[in-house]
Each structure stands twice: as structure tokens, then as C-alpha cells.
Coordinates of C-alpha atoms in Angstrom, one line a residue:
M10 CA 27.9 -52.0 35.7
P11 CA 25.7 -55.1 36.0
Q12 CA 22.8 -55.0 38.4
K13 CA 23.7 -56.1 41.9
Q14 CA 22.0 -59.3 43.1
V15 CA 19.9 -58.7 46.3
S16 CA 18.6 -61.0 48.9
K17 CA 15.2 -62.7 48.7
A18 CA 13.9 -60.6 51.6
I19 CA 14.8 -57.4 49.8
Q20 CA 13.1 -58.7 46.6
L21 CA 10.0 -59.5 48.6
E22 CA 10.0 -56.0 50.1
F23 CA 10.4 -54.5 46.6
Q24 CA 7.4 -56.5 45.4
R25 CA 5.4 -55.1 48.3
G26 CA 6.4 -51.5 47.3
L27 CA 5.7 -52.3 43.6
A28 CA 2.2 -53.4 44.6
F29 CA 1.5 -50.1 46.4
H30 CA 2.9 -48.3 43.3
Q31 CA 0.6 -50.1 40.9
Q32 CA -2.4 -49.3 43.2
G33 CA -1.5 -45.6 43.0
N34 CA -0.4 -45.4 46.6
L35 CA 2.8 -43.5 45.8
A36 CA 3.5 -42.3 49.3
Q37 CA 3.7 -45.9 50.6
A38 CA 5.7 -47.1 47.6
K39 CA 8.1 -44.2 47.9
Q40 CA 8.7 -45.0 51.6
I41 CA 9.4 -48.6 50.8
Y42 CA 11.7 -47.9 47.9
E43 CA 13.7 -45.4 50.0
A44 CA 14.0 -47.9 52.8
I45 CA 15.3 -50.5 50.4
L46 CA 17.9 -48.1 49.0
T47 CA 19.4 -47.4 52.4
K48 CA 20.3 -51.1 52.4
E49 CA 20.9 -51.7 48.7
P50 CA 21.8 -48.3 47.1
K51 CA 22.7 -50.0 43.8
F52 CA 19.4 -51.9 43.3
F53 CA 18.1 -50.8 39.9
D54 CA 14.4 -51.4 40.2
P55 CA 13.6 -49.2 43.3
L56 CA 16.1 -46.5 42.0
H57 CA 14.3 -46.4 38.7
L58 CA 10.8 -46.4 40.1
L59 CA 11.6 -43.9 42.8
G60 CA 12.7 -41.7 40.0
V61 CA 9.4 -42.2 38.3
I62 CA 7.5 -41.3 41.5
Y63 CA 9.6 -38.1 41.9
R64 CA 8.6 -37.0 38.4
S65 CA 5.0 -37.5 39.2
L66 CA 5.5 -35.3 42.2
G67 CA 7.0 -32.6 40.0
D68 CA 10.6 -32.9 41.1
N69 CA 12.1 -33.6 37.7
A70 CA 15.7 -32.9 38.7
K71 CA 15.5 -35.5 41.5
S72 CA 13.8 -37.9 39.1
E73 CA 16.5 -37.6 36.4
Q74 CA 19.2 -38.0 39.0
L75 CA 17.7 -41.2 40.4
I76 CA 17.0 -42.8 37.0
A77 CA 20.5 -41.9 35.7
E78 CA 21.9 -43.6 38.8
A79 CA 19.8 -46.7 38.1
I80 CA 21.0 -46.9 34.5
K81 CA 24.5 -47.1 35.7
Y82 CA 23.6 -50.5 37.2
N83 CA 21.4 -51.7 34.3
S84 CA 21.6 -49.9 31.0
K85 CA 19.5 -52.5 29.0
I86 CA 16.0 -51.5 30.2
P87 CA 14.3 -49.4 27.5
G88 CA 11.8 -48.0 29.9
A89 CA 14.5 -46.5 32.1
H90 CA 15.9 -44.5 29.2
F91 CA 12.4 -43.5 28.3
N92 CA 11.6 -42.3 31.8
R93 CA 14.8 -40.4 32.1
G94 CA 14.1 -38.7 28.8
N95 CA 10.7 -37.6 30.1
A96 CA 12.3 -36.0 33.1
L97 CA 15.0 -34.3 31.0
R98 CA 12.3 -33.0 28.6
D99 CA 10.4 -31.5 31.5
L100 CA 13.7 -29.8 32.5
A101 CA 13.9 -28.4 29.0
R102 CA 17.1 -30.3 28.4
Y103 CA 15.9 -31.4 25.0
D104 CA 19.1 -32.7 23.4
E105 CA 19.7 -35.0 26.3
A106 CA 16.1 -36.1 26.3
L107 CA 16.4 -36.9 22.6
A108 CA 19.5 -39.0 23.2
C109 CA 17.6 -41.0 25.9
Y110 CA 14.6 -41.7 23.6
D111 CA 17.1 -42.8 20.9
K112 CA 18.6 -45.3 23.4
A113 CA 15.2 -46.6 24.3
I114 CA 14.4 -47.1 20.7
A115 CA 17.7 -48.8 20.0
L116 CA 16.9 -51.3 22.7
K117 CA 13.2 -51.7 21.6
P118 CA 12.6 -50.5 18.0
D119 CA 8.8 -50.9 18.3
F120 CA 8.6 -48.7 21.4
A121 CA 5.7 -46.5 20.2
N122 CA 5.6 -44.2 23.2
A123 CA 9.4 -43.5 22.8
H124 CA 8.9 -42.6 19.2
F125 CA 6.0 -40.3 20.3
N126 CA 7.9 -38.5 23.0
R127 CA 10.9 -38.3 20.6
G128 CA 8.5 -36.4 18.3
N129 CA 7.4 -34.1 21.1
T130 CA 11.1 -33.3 21.9
L131 CA 11.9 -32.7 18.2
Q132 CA 9.0 -30.3 18.1
D133 CA 10.4 -28.6 21.2
L134 CA 13.7 -28.3 19.3
K135 CA 11.8 -26.9 16.2
R136 CA 13.0 -29.8 14.2
F137 CA 9.5 -30.1 12.7
D138 CA 10.1 -32.4 9.7
D139 CA 11.9 -34.9 12.0
A140 CA 9.1 -34.7 14.5
I141 CA 6.5 -35.6 11.8
V142 CA 8.6 -38.7 11.0
S143 CA 8.6 -39.7 14.7
F144 CA 4.8 -39.2 15.1
A145 CA 4.2 -41.2 11.9
K146 CA 6.3 -44.0 13.2
A147 CA 4.5 -44.0 16.6
S148 CA 1.1 -44.3 14.9
S149 CA 2.3 -47.0 12.5
L150 CA 3.5 -49.1 15.5
K151 CA 0.3 -48.4 17.5
P152 CA -2.6 -48.0 15.0
D153 CA -5.0 -46.6 17.7
F154 CA -2.5 -43.9 18.8
A155 CA -4.8 -40.9 18.4
E156 CA -2.5 -38.6 20.2
A157 CA 0.3 -39.3 17.7
H158 CA -2.0 -38.3 14.9
F159 CA -3.1 -35.2 16.9
N160 CA 0.5 -34.1 17.6
K161 CA 1.5 -34.7 14.0
G162 CA -1.4 -32.4 13.0
N163 CA -0.1 -29.7 15.4
V164 CA 3.3 -29.8 13.8
L165 CA 1.8 -29.6 10.3
K166 CA -0.3 -26.7 11.4
T167 CA 2.8 -24.9 12.7
L168 CA 4.4 -25.5 9.3
K169 CA 1.2 -24.0 7.7
R170 CA 0.6 -27.3 5.9
F171 CA -3.0 -27.0 6.7
Q172 CA -4.5 -29.6 4.3
E173 CA -2.2 -32.3 5.7
A174 CA -2.9 -31.2 9.3
L175 CA -6.6 -31.5 8.6
V176 CA -6.0 -35.2 7.6
S177 CA -4.1 -35.9 10.8
Y178 CA -6.8 -34.3 13.0
E179 CA -9.5 -36.3 11.3
E180 CA -7.5 -39.5 11.8
A181 CA -7.3 -38.6 15.5
I182 CA -11.1 -38.0 15.7
A183 CA -11.8 -41.3 13.9
L184 CA -10.0 -43.0 16.8
I185 CA -11.5 -40.9 19.6
P186 CA -14.8 -39.4 18.5
A187 CA -15.0 -37.3 21.6
Y188 CA -11.6 -35.7 21.1
A189 CA -12.4 -32.0 21.9
D190 CA -8.8 -30.7 21.3
A191 CA -8.7 -32.4 17.9
Y192 CA -12.1 -30.8 16.9
T193 CA -10.8 -27.4 18.0
N194 CA -7.5 -27.6 16.1
R195 CA -9.4 -29.0 13.1
G196 CA -11.5 -25.8 13.4
I197 CA -8.3 -23.7 13.3
V198 CA -7.0 -25.3 10.1
L199 CA -10.4 -25.2 8.5
H200 CA -10.3 -21.4 9.3
E201 CA -6.9 -21.1 7.7
L202 CA -8.3 -22.9 4.6
D203 CA -11.1 -20.3 4.4
R204 CA -13.6 -23.0 5.2
F205 CA -15.4 -20.9 7.8
E206 CA -18.7 -22.8 7.9
D207 CA -16.9 -26.0 8.4
S208 CA -14.7 -24.4 11.0
V209 CA -17.7 -23.3 13.0
A210 CA -19.1 -26.8 12.8
S211 CA -15.9 -28.3 14.1
Y212 CA -15.9 -25.9 17.1
D213 CA -19.5 -26.8 17.7
K214 CA -18.5 -30.5 18.0
A215 CA -15.6 -29.5 20.4
I216 CA -18.1 -27.6 22.5
A217 CA -20.6 -30.4 22.5
V218 CA -17.9 -32.6 24.0
K219 CA -16.6 -30.0 26.4
P220 CA -19.1 -27.1 26.9
D221 CA -16.7 -25.1 29.1
Y222 CA -14.0 -25.1 26.4
A223 CA -13.3 -21.3 26.4
E224 CA -10.8 -21.5 23.5
A225 CA -13.3 -23.3 21.3
H226 CA -15.9 -20.6 22.0
S227 CA -13.4 -17.8 21.2
N228 CA -12.1 -19.4 18.0
R229 CA -15.7 -20.0 17.0
G230 CA -16.2 -16.3 17.3
L231 CA -13.3 -15.6 14.9
A232 CA -14.8 -17.9 12.3
L233 CA -18.2 -16.3 12.7
H234 CA -16.5 -12.9 12.3
E235 CA -15.2 -14.1 8.9
L236 CA -18.7 -15.1 8.0
R237 CA -19.8 -11.5 9.0
R238 CA -22.1 -13.0 11.6
F239 CA -21.0 -10.4 14.0
A240 CA -23.8 -10.8 16.6
D241 CA -23.2 -14.5 16.8
A242 CA -19.4 -13.8 17.1
L243 CA -20.0 -11.5 20.0
E244 CA -22.1 -14.2 21.7
S245 CA -19.2 -16.7 21.4
Y246 CA -16.6 -14.2 22.8
N247 CA -19.0 -13.4 25.6
T248 CA -19.3 -17.1 26.5
A249 CA -15.5 -17.5 26.3
I250 CA -14.9 -14.6 28.6
A251 CA -17.6 -15.8 31.1
L252 CA -15.8 -19.1 31.2
K253 CA -12.3 -17.6 31.5
S254 CA -12.3 -14.0 32.8
D255 CA -8.6 -13.4 32.1
Y256 CA -8.8 -14.6 28.5
A257 CA -6.8 -11.9 26.7
E258 CA -7.2 -13.3 23.3
A259 CA -11.0 -13.4 23.6
Y260 CA -11.1 -9.7 24.6
S261 CA -8.9 -8.8 21.6
N262 CA -11.0 -10.9 19.2
R263 CA -14.1 -9.3 20.6
G264 CA -12.5 -5.9 19.9
L265 CA -12.1 -6.9 16.3
T266 CA -15.7 -7.6 15.9
L267 CA -16.8 -4.5 17.7
H268 CA -14.5 -2.5 15.3
E269 CA -16.4 -4.0 12.3
L270 CA -19.7 -2.9 13.9
T271 CA -18.2 0.6 14.1
R272 CA -18.3 0.4 17.9
F273 CA -14.8 1.8 18.1
E274 CA -14.8 3.0 21.7
D275 CA -16.1 -0.4 22.8
A276 CA -13.4 -2.0 20.7
L277 CA -10.7 0.0 22.5
V278 CA -12.1 -1.0 25.9
N279 CA -11.7 -4.6 24.9
Y280 CA -8.2 -4.2 23.6
D281 CA -7.2 -2.3 26.8
E282 CA -8.6 -5.2 28.9
A283 CA -6.6 -7.7 26.8
I284 CA -3.5 -5.6 27.3
R285 CA -4.2 -5.2 31.1
I286 CA -4.2 -9.0 31.3
H287 CA -1.3 -9.5 29.0
P288 CA 0.8 -6.3 28.7
H289 CA 3.0 -7.6 26.0
Y290 CA 0.2 -9.0 23.8
A291 CA 1.4 -7.7 20.5
E292 CA -1.7 -8.5 18.5
A293 CA -4.0 -6.6 20.9
H294 CA -1.7 -3.6 20.7
R295 CA -1.7 -3.8 16.9
N296 CA -5.5 -4.2 16.7
K297 CA -5.8 -1.2 19.0
A298 CA -3.5 0.8 16.7
H299 CA -5.8 0.1 13.7
T300 CA -8.9 1.3 15.6
L301 CA -7.1 4.4 16.8
L302 CA -5.9 5.2 13.2
T303 CA -9.3 4.5 11.8
M304 CA -10.7 7.1 14.3
G305 CA -8.0 9.6 13.1
T306 CA -6.2 9.4 16.5
L307 CA -2.8 9.2 14.7
P308 CA -0.2 10.0 17.4
S309 CA -1.2 7.2 19.8
G310 CA -2.1 5.0 16.9
W311 CA 1.5 5.2 15.5
V312 CA 2.8 4.3 19.0
E313 CA 0.6 1.2 19.3
N314 CA 1.4 0.2 15.7
E315 CA 5.0 -0.4 16.6
W316 CA 3.8 -3.6 18.2
R317 CA 3.2 -5.0 14.7
K318 CA 6.9 -6.0 14.7
L319 CA 6.3 -8.4 17.6
T320 CA 3.1 -10.2 16.3
R321 CA 3.2 -13.8 15.4
D322 CA 3.3 -13.1 11.7
P323 CA 5.2 -9.8 11.3
K324 CA 5.7 -8.4 7.8
G325 CA 9.1 -7.1 6.8
N326 CA 10.5 -7.1 10.3
R327 CA 14.3 -7.2 10.1
S328 CA 17.2 -6.7 12.4
F329 CA 20.3 -4.7 11.4
H330 CA 23.7 -4.0 12.9
R331 CA 22.8 -0.3 13.3
P332 CA 20.2 1.3 15.6
L333 CA 16.6 2.1 14.8
W334 CA 16.0 5.8 14.0
T335 CA 13.1 6.9 16.3
G336 CA 13.1 10.6 15.3
A337 CA 14.8 11.7 18.5
E338 CA 18.3 11.2 17.1
T339 CA 20.0 13.8 14.9
I340 CA 19.7 12.7 11.3
S341 CA 21.5 15.6 9.5
G342 CA 24.7 14.3 8.0
K343 CA 23.9 10.7 8.8
T344 CA 23.1 7.8 6.5
I345 CA 19.8 5.9 7.0
L346 CA 18.5 2.7 5.5
V347 CA 14.8 2.7 5.0
H348 CA 13.4 -0.7 4.2
W349 CA 10.0 -1.9 3.0
E350 CA 7.4 -3.8 4.9
Q351 CA 3.9 -5.1 4.3
G352 CA 2.2 -4.6 0.8
L353 CA 3.0 -2.7 -2.3
G354 CA 0.3 -0.1 -1.5
D355 CA 1.9 0.6 1.9
T356 CA 5.2 1.3 0.3
I357 CA 3.6 3.6 -2.3
Q358 CA 1.7 5.4 0.5
F359 CA 4.6 5.9 2.9
C360 CA 7.6 6.3 0.5
R361 CA 6.8 10.1 0.7
Y362 CA 8.7 10.1 4.0
V363 CA 12.0 9.2 2.5
E364 CA 12.1 12.7 0.9
L365 CA 11.4 14.2 4.3
L366 CA 14.6 12.5 5.5
S367 CA 16.5 13.9 2.6
Q368 CA 15.2 17.4 3.3
A369 CA 16.4 16.9 6.9
G370 CA 19.9 16.5 5.7
A371 CA 20.2 12.7 5.7
K372 CA 21.6 10.5 3.0
V373 CA 18.8 8.0 2.4
L374 CA 19.3 4.4 1.2
F375 CA 15.8 3.2 0.3
A376 CA 15.0 -0.5 -0.1
P377 CA 11.5 -0.9 -1.6
H378 CA 10.1 -4.2 -2.8
R379 CA 12.1 -5.4 -5.8
P380 CA 9.2 -4.9 -8.2
L381 CA 8.8 -1.2 -7.1
R382 CA 12.4 -0.2 -7.6
G383 CA 11.8 1.1 -11.1
L384 CA 8.9 3.2 -9.9
M385 CA 10.8 4.6 -6.9
K386 CA 14.1 5.5 -8.7
Q387 CA 12.8 9.0 -9.3
L388 CA 12.9 9.8 -5.5
N389 CA 15.8 11.8 -4.3
V390 CA 17.4 8.8 -2.6
E391 CA 19.6 5.9 -3.5
I392 CA 17.7 2.7 -4.2
V393 CA 19.3 -0.4 -2.7
D394 CA 18.7 -4.0 -1.8
E395 CA 18.2 -4.4 2.0
N396 CA 20.0 -7.7 1.9
D397 CA 23.2 -6.1 0.5
A398 CA 25.8 -6.9 3.2
S399 CA 28.1 -4.1 1.9
L400 CA 25.7 -1.3 2.8
E401 CA 27.0 1.2 5.3
F402 CA 24.6 3.3 7.3
D403 CA 24.2 4.9 10.7
F404 CA 20.5 4.2 11.3
H405 CA 17.7 2.0 9.9
A406 CA 14.0 2.5 9.9
P407 CA 11.1 0.3 8.7
L408 CA 9.0 2.4 6.3
M409 CA 5.9 2.3 8.4
S410 CA 7.7 3.5 11.5
L411 CA 8.5 6.9 9.9
P412 CA 5.0 8.5 10.6
L413 CA 5.8 7.9 14.3
A414 CA 9.3 9.2 14.0
F415 CA 8.0 12.4 12.3
Q416 CA 5.2 12.6 14.9
T417 CA 2.6 12.8 12.2
E418 CA -0.9 14.1 13.0
L419 CA -3.9 14.6 10.8
A420 CA -2.9 18.3 10.3
T421 CA 0.8 17.4 9.5
I422 CA 0.4 14.5 7.0
P423 CA 2.9 15.2 4.2
A424 CA 0.3 15.4 1.5
S425 CA 2.0 17.3 -1.3
V426 CA 1.3 15.4 -4.5
P427 CA 2.5 14.2 -6.9
Y428 CA 5.4 12.7 -5.1
L429 CA 5.7 10.0 -7.8
A430 CA 5.7 10.4 -11.5
A431 CA 5.4 8.3 -14.6
E432 CA 8.3 8.0 -17.1
S433 CA 8.0 10.5 -19.9
D434 CA 8.7 8.0 -22.7
R435 CA 6.0 5.7 -21.4
I436 CA 3.5 8.6 -21.1
H437 CA 4.1 9.4 -24.7
L438 CA 3.8 5.8 -25.8
W439 CA 0.5 5.2 -24.0
K440 CA -1.0 8.5 -24.9
S441 CA -0.4 7.7 -28.5
K442 CA -1.9 4.2 -28.1
L443 CA -5.0 5.5 -26.2
G444 CA -5.7 8.5 -28.4
S445 CA -7.3 11.7 -27.2
H446 CA -10.9 10.9 -27.8
G447 CA -13.5 10.4 -25.1
L448 CA -13.5 10.7 -21.3
K449 CA -10.9 8.0 -20.4
I450 CA -11.5 6.3 -17.0
G451 CA -8.9 3.9 -15.8
I452 CA -10.5 1.2 -13.7
C453 CA -9.4 -1.5 -11.2
W454 CA -11.9 -3.6 -9.4
Q455 CA -10.0 -6.3 -7.5
G456 CA -6.8 -6.5 -5.5
S457 CA -4.9 -9.6 -4.4
T458 CA -7.0 -12.7 -3.6
G459 CA -5.6 -13.1 -0.1
K460 CA -7.3 -12.5 3.2
V461 CA -6.3 -8.8 3.2
D462 CA -8.6 -8.2 0.3
V463 CA -11.7 -9.7 1.9
G464 CA -14.6 -7.4 1.2
R465 CA -12.6 -4.8 -0.6
S466 CA -13.1 -5.8 -4.2
F467 CA -16.2 -5.2 -6.3
C468 CA -17.4 -6.9 -9.6
V469 CA -16.4 -5.0 -12.7
N470 CA -20.1 -5.2 -13.7
E471 CA -20.8 -2.6 -10.9
L472 CA -19.4 0.0 -13.4
H473 CA -22.0 -0.9 -16.1
Q474 CA -24.0 2.3 -15.7
I475 CA -20.9 4.5 -15.8
S476 CA -19.8 2.7 -19.0
M477 CA -23.1 3.6 -20.7
L478 CA -22.6 7.3 -20.3
A479 CA -22.0 9.2 -23.5
N480 CA -18.3 9.6 -24.5
V481 CA -17.0 7.5 -21.6
R482 CA -14.3 4.9 -22.1
L483 CA -13.4 2.4 -19.4
I484 CA -9.8 1.3 -19.6
S485 CA -8.7 -1.7 -17.5
L486 CA -5.7 -1.1 -15.2
H487 CA -6.3 -4.6 -13.8
K488 CA -3.9 -7.5 -13.9
G489 CA -4.2 -11.0 -12.4
A490 CA -7.1 -12.7 -10.7
G491 CA -10.4 -11.0 -11.7
Q492 CA -9.5 -10.4 -15.3
E493 CA -11.8 -13.3 -16.3
Q494 CA -14.8 -11.0 -15.3
L495 CA -14.2 -9.2 -18.6
L496 CA -15.4 -12.2 -20.5
G497 CA -18.9 -11.9 -19.0
L498 CA -19.7 -8.2 -19.3
P499 CA -23.4 -7.1 -19.5
S500 CA -24.8 -6.2 -22.9
G501 CA -23.5 -2.9 -24.1
M502 CA -20.7 -2.6 -21.6
R503 CA -17.2 -2.3 -23.0
V504 CA -13.9 -2.3 -21.2
E505 CA -10.7 -1.6 -23.1
T506 CA -7.7 -3.8 -22.3
L507 CA -4.1 -2.9 -22.9
G508 CA -2.5 -6.1 -24.2
D509 CA -0.1 -8.6 -22.9
E510 CA 2.8 -6.0 -22.9
F511 CA 1.1 -3.9 -20.3
D512 CA 3.3 -4.0 -17.2
A513 CA 4.8 -7.2 -18.4
G514 CA 8.4 -6.6 -17.2
P515 CA 9.9 -7.2 -13.8
D516 CA 9.0 -3.7 -12.6
A517 CA 5.5 -3.1 -11.3
F518 CA 3.2 -0.2 -12.2
L519 CA 5.5 1.6 -14.7
D520 CA 2.9 1.3 -17.5
T521 CA 0.1 1.7 -15.0
A522 CA 1.5 5.1 -13.9
A523 CA 1.8 6.2 -17.6
V524 CA -1.7 5.1 -18.5
M525 CA -3.1 6.9 -15.4
T526 CA -1.4 10.1 -16.5
A527 CA -3.2 9.7 -19.9
C528 CA -6.6 9.1 -18.2
D529 CA -9.0 11.8 -17.0
L530 CA -10.2 9.8 -13.9
I531 CA -9.3 6.7 -12.0
I532 CA -12.0 4.5 -10.4
T533 CA -10.6 1.7 -8.2
S534 CA -11.2 -0.5 -5.2
D535 CA -8.9 -0.3 -2.2
T536 CA -5.8 -1.7 -3.8
A537 CA -2.2 -0.6 -4.6
V538 CA -3.6 1.0 -7.7
A539 CA -5.5 3.5 -5.5
H540 CA -2.3 4.5 -3.7
L541 CA -0.4 4.9 -7.0
A542 CA -3.2 7.1 -8.4
G543 CA -3.1 9.2 -5.2
A544 CA 0.7 9.4 -5.3
L545 CA 0.6 10.6 -8.9
G546 CA -1.9 13.3 -7.9
R547 CA -4.5 11.9 -10.4
P548 CA -8.2 12.6 -10.0
T549 CA -9.3 9.3 -8.3
W550 CA -12.5 7.8 -7.0
V551 CA -12.0 4.9 -4.5
A552 CA -14.9 2.5 -3.7
L553 CA -14.6 1.4 0.0
K554 CA -16.3 -1.4 2.0
H555 CA -18.5 -0.4 4.9
V556 CA -15.6 -0.5 7.5
P557 CA -12.5 0.0 5.4
D558 CA -8.8 -0.3 6.2
W559 CA -7.6 2.2 8.8
R560 CA -6.0 4.6 6.3
W561 CA -9.3 5.6 4.8
M562 CA -10.8 6.4 8.2
M563 CA -14.6 6.8 8.5
A564 CA -17.4 9.3 7.7
R565 CA -15.5 11.4 5.2
D566 CA -15.4 11.6 1.4
D567 CA -11.9 12.8 1.2
N568 CA -8.5 11.4 2.4
P569 CA -5.8 13.6 4.0
W570 CA -3.1 11.4 2.5
Y571 CA -4.3 12.0 -1.1
P572 CA -5.9 15.4 -1.8
T573 CA -7.0 14.5 -5.4
M574 CA -9.0 11.6 -4.2
K575 CA -12.8 11.2 -3.5
L576 CA -14.0 8.3 -1.4
F577 CA -17.3 6.4 -2.0
R578 CA -18.4 4.2 0.9
Q579 CA -20.7 1.3 1.2
Q580 CA -23.8 2.3 3.2
S581 CA -24.0 -1.2 4.6
S582 CA -21.7 -4.2 4.6
G583 CA -21.4 -5.9 1.1
D584 CA -23.7 -3.4 -0.7
W585 CA -21.8 -1.9 -3.7

């Protein structure tokens, strides 16, 4: 419908209202627009601008209604579609908002702000790749559009495309050197790229621009934690909490650092405060679980550990068409699917529970990681693929929920070993290859190179003195990153390697298990190899960092999960 022509007097009155609007006197402008519309209800301009005012007042529903009415009388104004889209986005009506931005762009292809808000709406809809395209278009149309670079960086960060996100944040900072949010988010991606010193520097710049930026202080603490500058990390968390007393994340982060300082009771106080502020804060519950388990307080630790399924990055969390087995339901005569989660070592440690289910009268369908199926086939269960849609079962359980279901305490850990065994033909093969001479020590010094392994690995050269003992043979069980250390051994140190055929197939650890059986002792860092040696019941020495993973607990040289194991602990952080 074309816009209705209005009298010169009404036009003059509208111009008076527009002047108040442009001066920021919204109350006076609103009064004039409403008075005009009582006389000319189809007048596009006051309808549209009154809608804009209502959005600024927080009444998005009224805003959208007025602007939609205005568009009936003049649908050729890009700004009207844009402003209606803004109101719709605020109402979380994202698909309708997107359609409005598309109409605005169709009328004005170089409408940079419409491309920008279109990107924001696509981000709301989790259409991240499309959002990146819209932000890029906005910044190409408006070269000084720092916010477009910033928001593009945020989407790339969500997609874990951290190097690209870093470029976007730096483009935003180049345009606005005092852009505190961009410095902070740059600090986050630098942290994800393991560039912790640079991350701290980026947070420092954010704080220089905005000293009361609590999030920057808390995130700075996390980067300092990674640098093992624990006192400085605590100072950053303390500042964040002083600035924002209800900052749950800062309390939880402070708990992590207190844990590393072995101040476990203080860590629990901080986790509890985070949970008091935010009762459903899954990461705080999970962190509390790890501290409780490290302290040996298993029952409450298992309860808190269930929150791992709700963290931002859950491992192996799946949904099934059958209920979770909690331990309260009768399992005898029922079929249960037990599925893997987390790392290979976790599966090797906790697969012992599937046999308890069998002993309780259940039919067990066990879905370990694909590479572990060969090793696990000896268990008294049926090995399956958790993604097999034809599986029929009454209950399911994530592997690491079984200690809770069985109400495991320190005194009731199912520690009968061995509960895994090597294949007899492989044992014969590797015994013949290794021979019977000497004291054979299987060694593994490094696990995966990811963040989980930080501080756990030692250099193979740390075993130099052991290698020089009479009649000792060091036999490498190591595969992957870290093997290059064998090229630079100290004078007189020799480590035997097992050739390219060693565990070369699709199944993990079958040869490793056989070689372990042929060895007199295993010496290893905290890796899946340690769990395999313990599960096989082999004499094993494990070298642990000063504050190790929760399953090794503290202040003891044995481990209740693996009775044939002896633990050697760093006396101070980083000192092997």
C-alpha cells in the first residue's frame, strides 16, 4: 500500500518530533508521534520512528508491531526492515529477523549494518559458517567496522578455529586500539593455542584499558595457572572476585589453582561458593569431584563427577532410547549397554566393572573405543559398537558412572588383577624375540601431546642411571610423539626398540600387553600404558608429577586400583 499523503501542517509537526528525536529527547518525540498518529494512523514516518523509540524503551513487541504496520504503507525503506529485524531478534524470533535483514539488503546491497546484524542472527541460529560470510561482507563494505571483525572472531572461536579468530581480533584491535573486549577474547584464543605468555600480555592490555574488567582478571589467572605461576594466578582471581563478588567462574578457577597448591580444603570452599552462586555450574561440580577423588573421598566424588556430562566439552556423553542404570534398578536378567568415554586409560581402568555386571546376572554389551576392542574381547561380555542401531538393551551406562552405581569406596575398589591378559600367541612371539637374558624393563616416558598430558611426561634420559645398572635392559613400549628422544641418548645409554611391526595394526596395545608379560618390570609415566600394566597385574613403577591426576591420589606409594603398582612422586613441581 503506498504511503498516504499528509497535510503540510502534519509534516511540520512530524519535523518538530523528529528534531526532538535527533536531540535524544525521546519522551517529547514519542508524544508528538503518537499525537500525529491519532490523526493520520497510516503515516509511515512516525509509525516507523515510534517503533524505534519503543525498542529503545525495551518494549520490543510493541516496536515490532508498529514497524510492521509502517511497512504496510511503505515497504521500500531499507531502514524499516532493518529496525524491524532488530526488534524481532531481541524477541528471539530469529528466522523472521533474518528475513527482515535480507529484505533490507535486497533494497540496499551495501547496507553494512544489515549484513552485520544478519551475521549476529545467523550466529544466534548456530549457522556459524553463514555468519562468518555476513561479518566479512559487513567489514568489506565498511573497512573501519571493528565490531564486525570482533564478532567474526567470536564465531571462529566458537568453531575452535583459533588461529583465524586471532587474526580477526587483531584486525579489530588495529581499528580500535582501546578495544578491551577484543584484547580479552584474543587472550582466550592465545590460551587455546598454548601461547600462555602472550595470553597474559593480551589480558594485561585489556586491563590497562578497563581496570575493573573482572573477566579479564579471571582469565589472566587461568593463563598464569598454565604457566605454573600459581601465586600470581591467585592474585588475579582475588582481584576478579573483589570486582565481582558473585563471579562463580573466578571462584571455580581459584579452586583449580588451590588444588595445584595441594590446598584441597580451600579448593573445596571455592568450588562450593561457585556452586552456591550458580547451582548448575557443571565445571565447578566436576572440579570439586576431582579434588574429592584426589583426597580419597570417593562416594561424594563419584556423585559430583556425574556433572562431567553437562560440562561445555563433555567426553563420550551420549543419549540412548533406554534409561540410565544408576545401580538402584534390578540388573539380573537384564541387558545393559556400557559405553566408553574419555581416554584409553580410563577405559582400561574402569572396564573391570563390566565383569561385576556379568556377575550380577546382567547380559553386558560393552562398547569400548574401536582400537581397544581387540584387547577387551577376553572380557566375559559381548563387544559391540555403540552406534549400532540394531542393539537391544534395557539400560545403558557410561563406563565412568559405574563406580557410582556400585557405590565404590576405597575399601571396596574391585582390585583383583589381572583382569586383562595378553594373547598367548603374541606372548610366545615376543618372548622368543626378546630372549630370556637380562632384567627386562619396559619403559614409556610420554603420553599424548594434548593438554591432558601437561606435566605428566618425563624425558627418556631420566632413566639413564637405571640403564647403566648391570644386566638391565630397557625396552621401549613407546609409540608416537617422543620417540625422537631415542636419537639423542646420553653416552652409554641403550634403549631397545621393537620395530615397525610393534602394535602396527588397528588394535591398540595387543603387542604392548604381550611384551609387558615378557618383561620383569614396567616403568612409565602417567599414561594408558600405566593402566594396562596395572590391569595385567605386572610389577609397575609409575612416575607422577607433584599433583597428579585424581586417580593416583596423594601421599601414598601404592594405588588401591592396581595392587602390583608402586608410585614415585615428584617432591616439587617439575622435578623429575
